[in-house]
Short mmCIF file of C-alpha atoms and ligand atoms in Angstrom, two decimals:
data_model
loop_
_atom_site.label_atom_id
_atom_site.label_comp_id
_atom_site.label_asym_id
_atom_site.label_seq_id
_atom_site.Cartn_x
_atom_site.Cartn_y
_atom_site.Cartn_z
CA MET A 1 0.00 0.00 0.00
CA GLU A 2 1.18 3.50 -0.76
CA PHE A 3 0.41 6.75 1.04
CA THR A 4 0.90 10.24 -0.41
CA PHE A 5 1.55 13.00 2.11
CA PRO A 6 -0.37 16.26 1.85
CA LYS A 7 1.18 18.76 -0.57
CA ASP A 8 2.00 21.39 2.09
CA PHE A 9 3.38 18.81 4.60
CA LEU A 10 6.43 20.29 6.45
CA TRP A 11 9.45 18.04 5.99
CA GLY A 12 12.14 19.11 8.32
CA ALA A 13 14.78 18.68 10.96
CA ALA A 14 15.30 20.33 14.34
CA THR A 15 18.14 21.63 16.53
CA SER A 16 18.42 23.89 19.59
CA SER A 17 20.75 26.82 20.26
CA HIS A 18 22.83 25.43 23.09
CA GLN A 19 23.27 22.11 21.42
CA VAL A 20 24.67 23.46 18.14
CA GLU A 21 25.70 27.11 18.29
CA GLY A 22 28.78 26.88 20.46
CA ASN A 23 30.20 29.31 23.03
CA ASN A 24 26.92 30.06 24.72
CA THR A 25 28.79 31.28 27.74
CA ASN A 26 26.08 33.37 29.27
CA ASN A 27 23.47 30.79 30.22
CA ASP A 28 22.81 28.42 33.12
CA TRP A 29 23.94 25.33 31.23
CA TRP A 30 27.36 26.73 30.49
CA GLN A 31 27.81 27.58 34.18
CA TRP A 32 26.63 24.03 35.08
CA GLU A 33 29.11 22.48 32.68
CA GLN A 34 32.07 24.06 34.48
CA ARG A 35 31.84 21.38 37.09
CA ILE A 36 31.94 18.43 34.68
CA PRO A 37 34.88 17.00 32.70
CA LEU A 38 35.99 19.09 29.71
CA GLU A 39 34.89 16.56 27.13
CA MET A 40 31.33 16.65 28.54
CA ARG A 41 31.02 20.40 28.08
CA SER A 42 29.34 22.03 25.08
CA GLY A 43 32.30 24.22 24.08
CA LEU A 44 32.20 25.02 20.41
CA ALA A 45 29.45 22.46 19.85
CA CYS A 46 28.85 22.40 16.02
CA ASP A 47 29.95 26.03 15.65
CA GLU A 48 26.57 26.63 14.13
CA TRP A 49 26.64 30.29 15.08
CA ASN A 50 29.22 30.72 12.31
CA ARG A 51 28.30 27.86 10.03
CA PHE A 52 24.54 28.05 9.66
CA GLU A 53 24.71 29.09 5.99
CA GLU A 54 26.69 26.02 5.01
CA ASP A 55 24.36 23.77 6.98
CA PHE A 56 21.22 25.36 5.58
CA LYS A 57 22.59 24.74 2.10
CA LEU A 58 22.95 21.04 3.02
CA ALA A 59 19.40 21.04 4.37
CA GLN A 60 18.22 22.49 1.07
CA THR A 61 20.03 19.82 -0.97
CA LEU A 62 18.23 17.19 1.16
CA GLY A 63 14.91 18.65 0.07
CA LEU A 64 13.90 19.85 3.60
CA THR A 65 11.06 22.33 3.56
CA ALA A 66 11.13 23.21 7.29
CA TYR A 67 13.76 23.81 9.95
CA ARG A 68 13.18 24.14 13.65
CA PHE A 69 15.80 26.00 15.68
CA SER A 70 15.80 27.94 18.95
CA LEU A 71 16.75 31.46 19.85
CA GLU A 72 19.28 31.72 22.64
CA TRP A 73 17.62 34.09 25.19
CA SER A 74 20.99 34.77 26.83
CA ARG A 75 22.44 36.17 23.60
CA ILE A 76 19.38 38.35 22.87
CA GLU A 77 19.04 39.67 26.44
CA PRO A 78 22.53 39.35 27.95
CA SER A 79 21.50 41.34 31.02
CA PRO A 80 18.04 42.20 32.35
CA GLY A 81 16.21 44.61 30.04
CA GLN A 82 19.31 45.07 27.76
CA PHE A 83 18.60 43.67 24.33
CA ASP A 84 21.43 42.96 21.89
CA ASN A 85 20.36 44.03 18.41
CA SER A 86 23.31 42.30 16.78
CA ALA A 87 22.02 38.96 18.19
CA LEU A 88 18.57 39.68 16.89
CA ASP A 89 20.07 40.61 13.47
CA HIS A 90 21.97 37.34 13.45
CA TYR A 91 18.75 35.33 14.00
CA ARG A 92 17.05 37.47 11.35
CA ASP A 93 19.83 36.52 8.90
CA MET A 94 19.19 32.86 9.75
CA VAL A 95 15.43 33.22 9.09
CA LEU A 96 16.08 35.06 5.81
CA SER A 97 18.64 32.46 4.76
CA LEU A 98 16.09 29.70 5.34
CA ARG A 99 13.39 31.59 3.49
CA SER A 100 15.68 32.19 0.52
CA LYS A 101 16.12 28.42 0.26
CA GLY A 102 12.39 27.66 0.42
CA ILE A 103 12.67 26.37 3.98
CA GLU A 104 10.02 27.32 6.51
CA PRO A 105 11.58 28.51 9.75
CA ILE A 106 10.01 27.12 12.98
CA VAL A 107 11.29 29.19 15.86
CA THR A 108 11.53 27.86 19.46
CA LEU A 109 11.75 30.64 22.02
CA ASN A 110 13.07 28.58 24.91
CA HIS A 111 14.83 25.23 24.61
CA PHE A 112 15.91 24.50 28.22
CA THR A 113 18.63 27.19 28.72
CA ILE A 114 18.05 30.47 30.53
CA PRO A 115 20.26 33.55 30.85
CA LEU A 116 22.66 33.54 33.80
CA TRP A 117 21.06 36.75 35.20
CA LEU A 118 17.72 35.02 35.38
CA ALA A 119 19.25 31.87 36.91
CA GLY A 120 20.73 34.17 39.56
CA GLN A 121 17.22 35.34 40.44
CA GLY A 122 15.92 31.77 40.86
CA GLY A 123 15.21 31.04 37.21
CA TRP A 124 11.66 29.90 36.50
CA LEU A 125 11.05 29.80 40.28
CA SER A 126 11.02 33.53 40.29
CA ASP A 127 7.49 35.02 40.20
CA LYS A 128 8.83 37.55 37.72
CA SER A 129 10.08 34.90 35.24
CA PRO A 130 6.89 34.68 33.10
CA GLU A 131 6.91 38.48 32.70
CA PHE A 132 10.64 38.49 31.84
CA PHE A 133 9.99 35.81 29.28
CA ALA A 134 7.11 37.75 27.73
CA GLN A 135 9.36 40.87 27.38
CA TYR A 136 12.03 38.88 25.56
CA VAL A 137 9.40 37.23 23.35
CA HIS A 138 8.03 40.62 22.54
CA LYS A 139 11.44 41.81 21.24
CA ALA A 140 11.99 38.58 19.30
CA THR A 141 8.56 38.76 17.69
CA GLU A 142 9.06 42.34 16.57
CA ALA A 143 12.44 41.49 15.11
CA LEU A 144 11.53 38.26 13.31
CA GLY A 145 7.76 38.05 13.06
CA ASN A 146 7.41 39.38 9.57
CA ASP A 147 9.18 36.26 8.28
CA VAL A 148 8.17 33.68 10.82
CA HIS A 149 4.82 31.88 10.85
CA TYR A 150 5.41 29.07 13.37
CA TRP A 151 6.49 29.69 16.91
CA ILE A 152 7.17 27.21 19.69
CA THR A 153 7.24 28.99 23.04
CA LEU A 154 8.63 26.22 25.27
CA ASN A 155 10.39 22.98 24.54
CA GLU A 156 9.26 20.06 26.75
CA PRO A 157 8.16 21.92 29.87
CA ALA A 158 7.39 18.62 31.64
CA VAL A 159 10.85 17.14 30.87
CA TYR A 160 12.55 20.35 32.02
CA THR A 161 10.63 20.33 35.27
CA TYR A 162 11.43 16.62 35.85
CA LYS A 163 15.13 16.76 34.94
CA SER A 164 15.95 20.11 36.62
CA TYR A 165 13.66 20.02 39.69
CA ILE A 166 12.75 16.42 40.45
CA VAL A 167 15.77 14.25 39.63
CA GLY A 168 18.29 17.10 39.64
CA GLN A 169 20.23 15.85 36.60
CA TRP A 170 20.14 19.25 34.91
CA PRO A 171 20.71 22.76 36.20
CA PRO A 172 19.99 23.92 38.84
CA GLY A 173 20.13 20.29 40.05
CA GLU A 174 17.14 20.54 42.48
CA LYS A 175 15.16 17.63 43.89
CA SER A 176 12.01 19.21 45.20
CA ALA A 177 8.43 18.35 44.35
CA ILE A 178 7.24 21.66 45.76
CA LYS A 179 9.60 23.62 43.56
CA ALA A 180 8.73 21.46 40.57
CA PHE A 181 5.09 22.32 41.01
CA LYS A 182 5.93 26.04 41.10
CA ILE A 183 8.15 25.68 38.01
CA ALA A 184 5.35 24.02 36.06
CA GLN A 185 2.99 26.78 37.03
CA ASN A 186 5.37 29.49 36.00
CA LEU A 187 6.17 27.81 32.69
CA ALA A 188 2.46 27.60 31.97
CA LYS A 189 2.07 31.31 32.82
CA ALA A 190 5.11 32.11 30.68
CA HIS A 191 3.54 30.36 27.69
CA VAL A 192 0.23 32.12 28.10
CA LEU A 193 1.82 35.53 28.34
CA ALA A 194 4.12 34.80 25.36
CA TYR A 195 1.19 33.58 23.29
CA GLY A 196 -0.61 36.85 24.03
CA LYS A 197 2.42 38.94 23.19
CA ILE A 198 3.05 37.22 19.82
CA LYS A 199 -0.56 37.62 18.82
CA GLU A 200 -0.57 41.27 19.90
CA VAL A 201 2.50 42.13 17.83
CA TYR A 202 1.16 40.38 14.73
CA THR A 203 -2.20 42.19 15.07
CA GLN A 204 -0.53 45.58 15.58
CA LYS A 205 1.71 45.09 12.56
CA GLY A 206 -1.05 43.67 10.39
CA TRP A 207 0.96 40.49 9.71
CA LYS A 208 -0.71 37.25 8.72
CA LYS A 209 -1.87 35.36 11.83
CA PRO A 210 0.92 33.13 13.24
CA MET A 211 0.64 29.55 14.60
CA VAL A 212 1.86 29.29 18.18
CA GLY A 213 2.43 26.02 20.07
CA ILE A 214 4.65 24.17 22.46
CA ALA A 215 6.80 21.07 21.87
CA GLN A 216 5.79 18.39 24.30
CA GLN A 217 7.80 15.28 24.87
CA VAL A 218 5.52 12.22 24.82
CA LEU A 219 6.37 8.63 25.70
CA ILE A 220 4.50 5.41 25.63
CA PHE A 221 4.24 4.33 29.29
CA GLU A 222 3.61 0.60 29.67
CA PRO A 223 3.07 -1.21 32.94
CA SER A 224 5.97 -3.56 33.57
CA SER A 225 3.43 -6.24 34.36
CA ASP A 226 -0.22 -6.12 33.21
CA ARG A 227 -1.16 -8.13 36.28
CA SER A 228 0.13 -5.54 38.68
CA LEU A 229 -2.41 -2.88 39.57
CA TRP A 230 0.37 -0.68 40.95
CA ASP A 231 2.31 -0.85 37.72
CA ARG A 232 -0.81 0.06 35.84
CA ILE A 233 -1.54 2.98 38.16
CA SER A 234 1.97 4.38 37.88
CA ALA A 235 2.08 4.00 34.07
CA GLY A 236 -1.31 5.76 33.82
CA LEU A 237 -0.18 8.57 36.13
CA ARG A 238 2.98 9.14 34.10
CA ASP A 239 0.98 9.25 30.90
CA TRP A 240 -1.27 11.90 32.40
CA MET A 241 1.40 13.97 34.11
CA ILE A 242 4.18 13.85 31.59
CA ASN A 243 2.26 13.56 28.35
CA HIS A 244 -1.00 15.42 28.88
CA LEU A 245 -1.12 17.68 31.91
CA PHE A 246 0.52 20.69 30.27
CA VAL A 247 -1.45 20.41 27.05
CA GLN A 248 -4.68 19.95 29.00
CA ALA A 249 -3.96 23.11 31.01
CA LEU A 250 -3.31 25.12 27.77
CA THR A 251 -6.31 23.88 25.82
CA ARG A 252 -9.10 24.61 28.32
CA ARG A 253 -12.13 25.60 26.41
CA LYS A 254 -12.34 29.36 26.82
CA THR A 255 -8.75 30.06 27.53
CA GLY A 256 -7.01 27.92 24.93
CA THR A 257 -3.60 29.19 24.01
CA LEU A 258 -2.35 26.58 21.55
CA ASP A 259 -2.74 26.80 17.80
CA PHE A 260 -1.04 23.47 17.25
CA ILE A 261 0.57 20.76 19.40
CA GLY A 262 4.20 19.83 18.84
CA LEU A 263 4.99 16.23 19.82
CA ASN A 264 8.56 15.10 20.48
CA TYR A 265 8.58 11.31 20.43
CA TYR A 266 11.47 8.95 21.01
CA MET A 267 10.56 5.82 22.96
CA ARG A 268 8.54 3.37 25.04
CA GLN A 269 9.17 3.12 28.72
CA TYR A 270 8.13 0.33 31.10
CA VAL A 271 7.04 1.38 34.59
CA ARG A 272 7.26 -0.69 37.71
CA ASN A 273 5.89 0.09 41.12
CA ARG A 274 6.62 -1.96 44.21
CA GLY A 275 3.28 -1.09 45.72
CA PHE A 276 3.16 -0.05 49.32
CA LEU A 277 6.90 -0.56 49.59
CA SER A 278 7.42 2.28 47.15
CA ALA A 279 7.66 5.84 48.26
CA ASN A 280 6.83 6.99 44.77
CA ILE A 281 3.34 6.75 43.31
CA PHE A 282 4.90 7.36 39.81
CA GLY A 283 6.94 4.17 40.17
CA GLU A 284 10.26 3.74 38.47
CA GLU A 285 11.56 3.06 34.98
CA HIS A 286 12.14 -0.65 34.33
CA VAL A 287 14.56 -1.41 31.51
CA LEU A 288 13.67 -4.69 29.83
CA GLU A 289 16.64 -6.91 29.20
CA ASN A 290 14.98 -8.61 26.26
CA PRO A 291 17.35 -9.13 23.33
CA SER A 292 14.50 -8.80 20.78
CA VAL A 293 13.87 -5.23 21.92
CA ARG A 294 15.47 -2.72 19.58
CA LYS A 295 17.27 0.15 21.29
CA ASN A 296 19.17 3.26 20.38
CA SER A 297 22.70 3.91 21.62
CA LEU A 298 21.40 5.44 24.83
CA GLY A 299 19.32 2.32 25.51
CA TRP A 300 15.90 3.84 24.66
CA GLU A 301 13.45 1.36 23.20
CA ILE A 302 12.52 2.00 19.56
CA PHE A 303 8.76 1.60 19.23
CA PRO A 304 7.33 3.17 16.07
CA GLN A 305 3.78 2.05 16.77
CA GLY A 306 3.93 4.23 19.82
CA LEU A 307 4.08 7.36 17.62
CA HIS A 308 0.87 6.35 15.89
CA ALA A 309 -0.83 5.66 19.25
CA LEU A 310 0.24 8.98 20.66
CA ILE A 311 -0.85 10.98 17.61
CA LYS A 312 -4.21 9.31 17.90
CA ALA A 313 -4.41 10.05 21.64
CA PHE A 314 -3.58 13.70 21.08
CA SER A 315 -6.12 14.06 18.29
CA LYS A 316 -8.69 14.50 21.07
CA TYR A 317 -7.51 18.10 21.53
CA LYS A 318 -8.74 18.80 17.98
CA LEU A 319 -5.65 20.83 17.00
CA PRO A 320 -3.16 20.39 14.21
CA ILE A 321 -0.26 18.23 15.31
CA LEU A 322 3.40 18.77 14.34
CA ILE A 323 5.91 16.03 14.99
CA SER A 324 8.40 18.56 16.34
CA GLU A 325 11.07 15.94 17.12
CA ASN A 326 11.63 12.29 16.37
CA GLY A 327 14.98 10.69 15.95
CA ILE A 328 17.53 8.13 16.93
CA CYS A 329 21.06 8.21 18.20
CA THR A 330 22.98 5.28 16.74
CA ASN A 331 26.35 4.38 15.29
CA ASP A 332 24.59 2.19 12.75
CA ASP A 333 23.22 4.45 10.06
CA ALA A 334 21.11 1.66 8.46
CA GLN A 335 19.23 1.59 11.77
CA ARG A 336 18.53 5.30 11.35
CA SER A 337 17.11 4.78 7.85
CA GLU A 338 14.86 2.06 9.19
CA PHE A 339 13.81 4.26 12.11
CA ILE A 340 12.76 7.13 9.80
CA VAL A 341 10.79 4.91 7.48
CA GLU A 342 8.96 3.17 10.33
CA HIS A 343 8.12 6.36 12.11
CA LEU A 344 6.96 8.09 8.92
CA THR A 345 4.76 5.10 8.30
CA ALA A 346 3.23 5.62 11.76
CA VAL A 347 2.55 9.32 10.78
CA ALA A 348 1.11 8.30 7.45
CA LEU A 349 -1.30 5.90 9.07
CA ALA A 350 -2.52 8.54 11.51
CA ILE A 351 -3.06 11.09 8.67
CA LYS A 352 -4.93 8.41 6.70
CA GLU A 353 -7.16 7.90 9.72
CA GLY A 354 -8.01 11.59 9.67
CA VAL A 355 -5.63 13.26 12.15
CA PRO A 356 -4.29 16.59 10.85
CA VAL A 357 -0.52 16.07 11.18
CA ILE A 358 1.11 19.08 9.49
CA GLY A 359 4.77 18.05 9.52
CA TYR A 360 7.54 15.80 10.64
CA LEU A 361 10.83 17.17 11.94
CA TYR A 362 13.70 14.71 12.36
CA TRP A 363 15.90 15.24 15.43
CA SER A 364 18.47 16.26 14.50
CA LEU A 365 19.75 17.99 11.38
CA LEU A 366 23.29 17.33 12.59
CA ASP A 367 25.09 15.52 15.39
CA ASN A 368 25.20 17.76 18.44
CA TYR A 369 25.60 18.26 22.16
CA GLU A 370 23.27 15.86 23.89
CA TRP A 371 23.12 17.67 27.30
CA ALA A 372 24.29 15.52 30.18
CA ASP A 373 25.34 12.75 27.73
CA GLY A 374 27.80 14.96 25.92
CA PHE A 375 28.80 14.42 22.29
CA ALA A 376 28.82 10.64 22.10
CA PRO A 377 25.16 10.08 20.98
CA ARG A 378 24.94 10.59 17.24
CA PHE A 379 21.44 11.75 16.23
CA GLY A 380 22.31 13.62 13.04
CA LEU A 381 21.21 13.35 9.41
CA ILE A 382 24.59 14.98 8.96
CA GLU A 383 27.69 13.63 10.70
CA VAL A 384 29.88 16.15 12.44
CA ASP A 385 33.60 15.66 12.96
CA TYR A 386 34.10 17.67 16.11
CA LYS A 387 37.82 17.98 15.60
CA THR A 388 37.58 19.66 12.20
CA GLN A 389 33.91 20.78 12.22
CA GLY A 390 33.63 18.82 8.97
CA ARG A 391 30.19 17.74 7.83
CA LYS A 392 29.19 14.57 6.01
CA VAL A 393 25.71 13.78 4.80
CA ARG A 394 24.67 10.30 6.02
CA ASP A 395 22.94 7.75 3.80
CA SER A 396 19.94 7.85 6.11
CA ALA A 397 19.59 11.51 5.20
CA LYS A 398 19.47 10.48 1.54
CA LYS A 399 16.84 7.91 2.35
CA PHE A 400 14.79 10.66 4.04
CA GLU A 401 15.44 12.85 0.99
CA GLY A 402 13.98 10.18 -1.29
CA ILE A 403 10.75 10.04 0.71
CA ILE A 404 10.53 13.83 0.80
CA ARG A 405 11.03 14.19 -2.92
CA SER A 406 8.50 11.49 -3.81
CA GLY A 407 6.07 12.72 -1.09
CA ARG A 408 5.07 9.08 -0.69
CA ILE A 409 5.72 6.12 1.52
CA ARG A 410 5.00 2.40 0.89
CA PHE A 411 3.97 0.11 3.71
C1 BGC B 501 15.15 17.43 23.45
C2 BGC B 501 16.49 17.61 22.69
C3 BGC B 501 17.31 16.34 22.83
C4 BGC B 501 16.54 15.16 22.31
C5 BGC B 501 17.26 13.85 22.35
C6 BGC B 501 14.54 16.12 23.27
O1 BGC B 501 14.00 15.71 24.48
O2 BGC B 501 14.28 18.46 23.02
O3 BGC B 501 17.10 18.72 23.20
O4 BGC B 501 18.54 16.45 22.30
O5 BGC B 501 15.36 15.05 23.03
O6 BGC B 501 17.42 13.52 23.68
#
């Protein structure tokens, strides 16, 4: 059977500022990295700040029609209330470069990192943080809005809350449920204010109405054992809290502030709960040691059917869906080709069943800095040699290109 994707389907790839730009010395992540070994620090990353033109040309040769990247807040507002026009001009050059190549820019306003000055005031814990964010978003919208149609305010607010404030793996390394709750509230407020600001600027300027959303990481949570009520409860709670809670809050009937939902999908996770012996109602992740389970190089289970199931589950919000990230880190590029085909098949099925999926963005355009995991995981369509900053288009990228150019997939 063959499926033809809609004509205006967005075929793209994604990155984020701190992971690719290099030398983002003025944010909380850079400061956090000073305590870890040199090779685990972001450093020059992919030197994308200086090499975007070359990489966008490669993206164009691959037939991409969309590119998601993030603005680095700490470059645009290096100190409170002081905006750096040269940074805004730089991002404007990026947007125009994409447009000139027929590539739709999809701009993320916050992808995990925050300026040092804000971190010094408590980061997203500060009651002022939503308002600070809105001011920065206002400036960015005025500078870029004329040429940007798609905005993503926040990347994975639930993951950020979890990693930075529950398990403490990311800056500021907190482990506090009370703080996490406050963070989630402030992030939701920040989104709502930013949404309002973007709309206000577009209306004032008379620009065509933009599409504003968030990118939400979604996982398939499976009970470790179907027979265990506790496992089922914990898996269900995770599904609600991690996958849906944020989106639910932002799509309430009268106060909806999402024009589309971005889904970042990577894996299936098994959840185990030791019942009354467990202190944690959300249970714990249980890694299956089953040799038939396919995994990426970080040990995440590859489960393409999960993408289909999640798209269907999110169709209940009755909003367009963008697959804002989906990808694999692997040293076996044939595995990447297979991953892309299988996940695009899942998307095709969902569209065929009537869900409005508007695009698919592979994570990532190029190998990059994978946060606490450093540079070892290789997610890119384009390989990066970090010693020379050389680029090499992988065969999987060509496979993806073939699908893009034909606009069809066979399954
Ligand atoms: C994040 C990216 C990250 C990717 C792979 C997503 O959760 O948005 O920043 O690199 O997953 O882990």
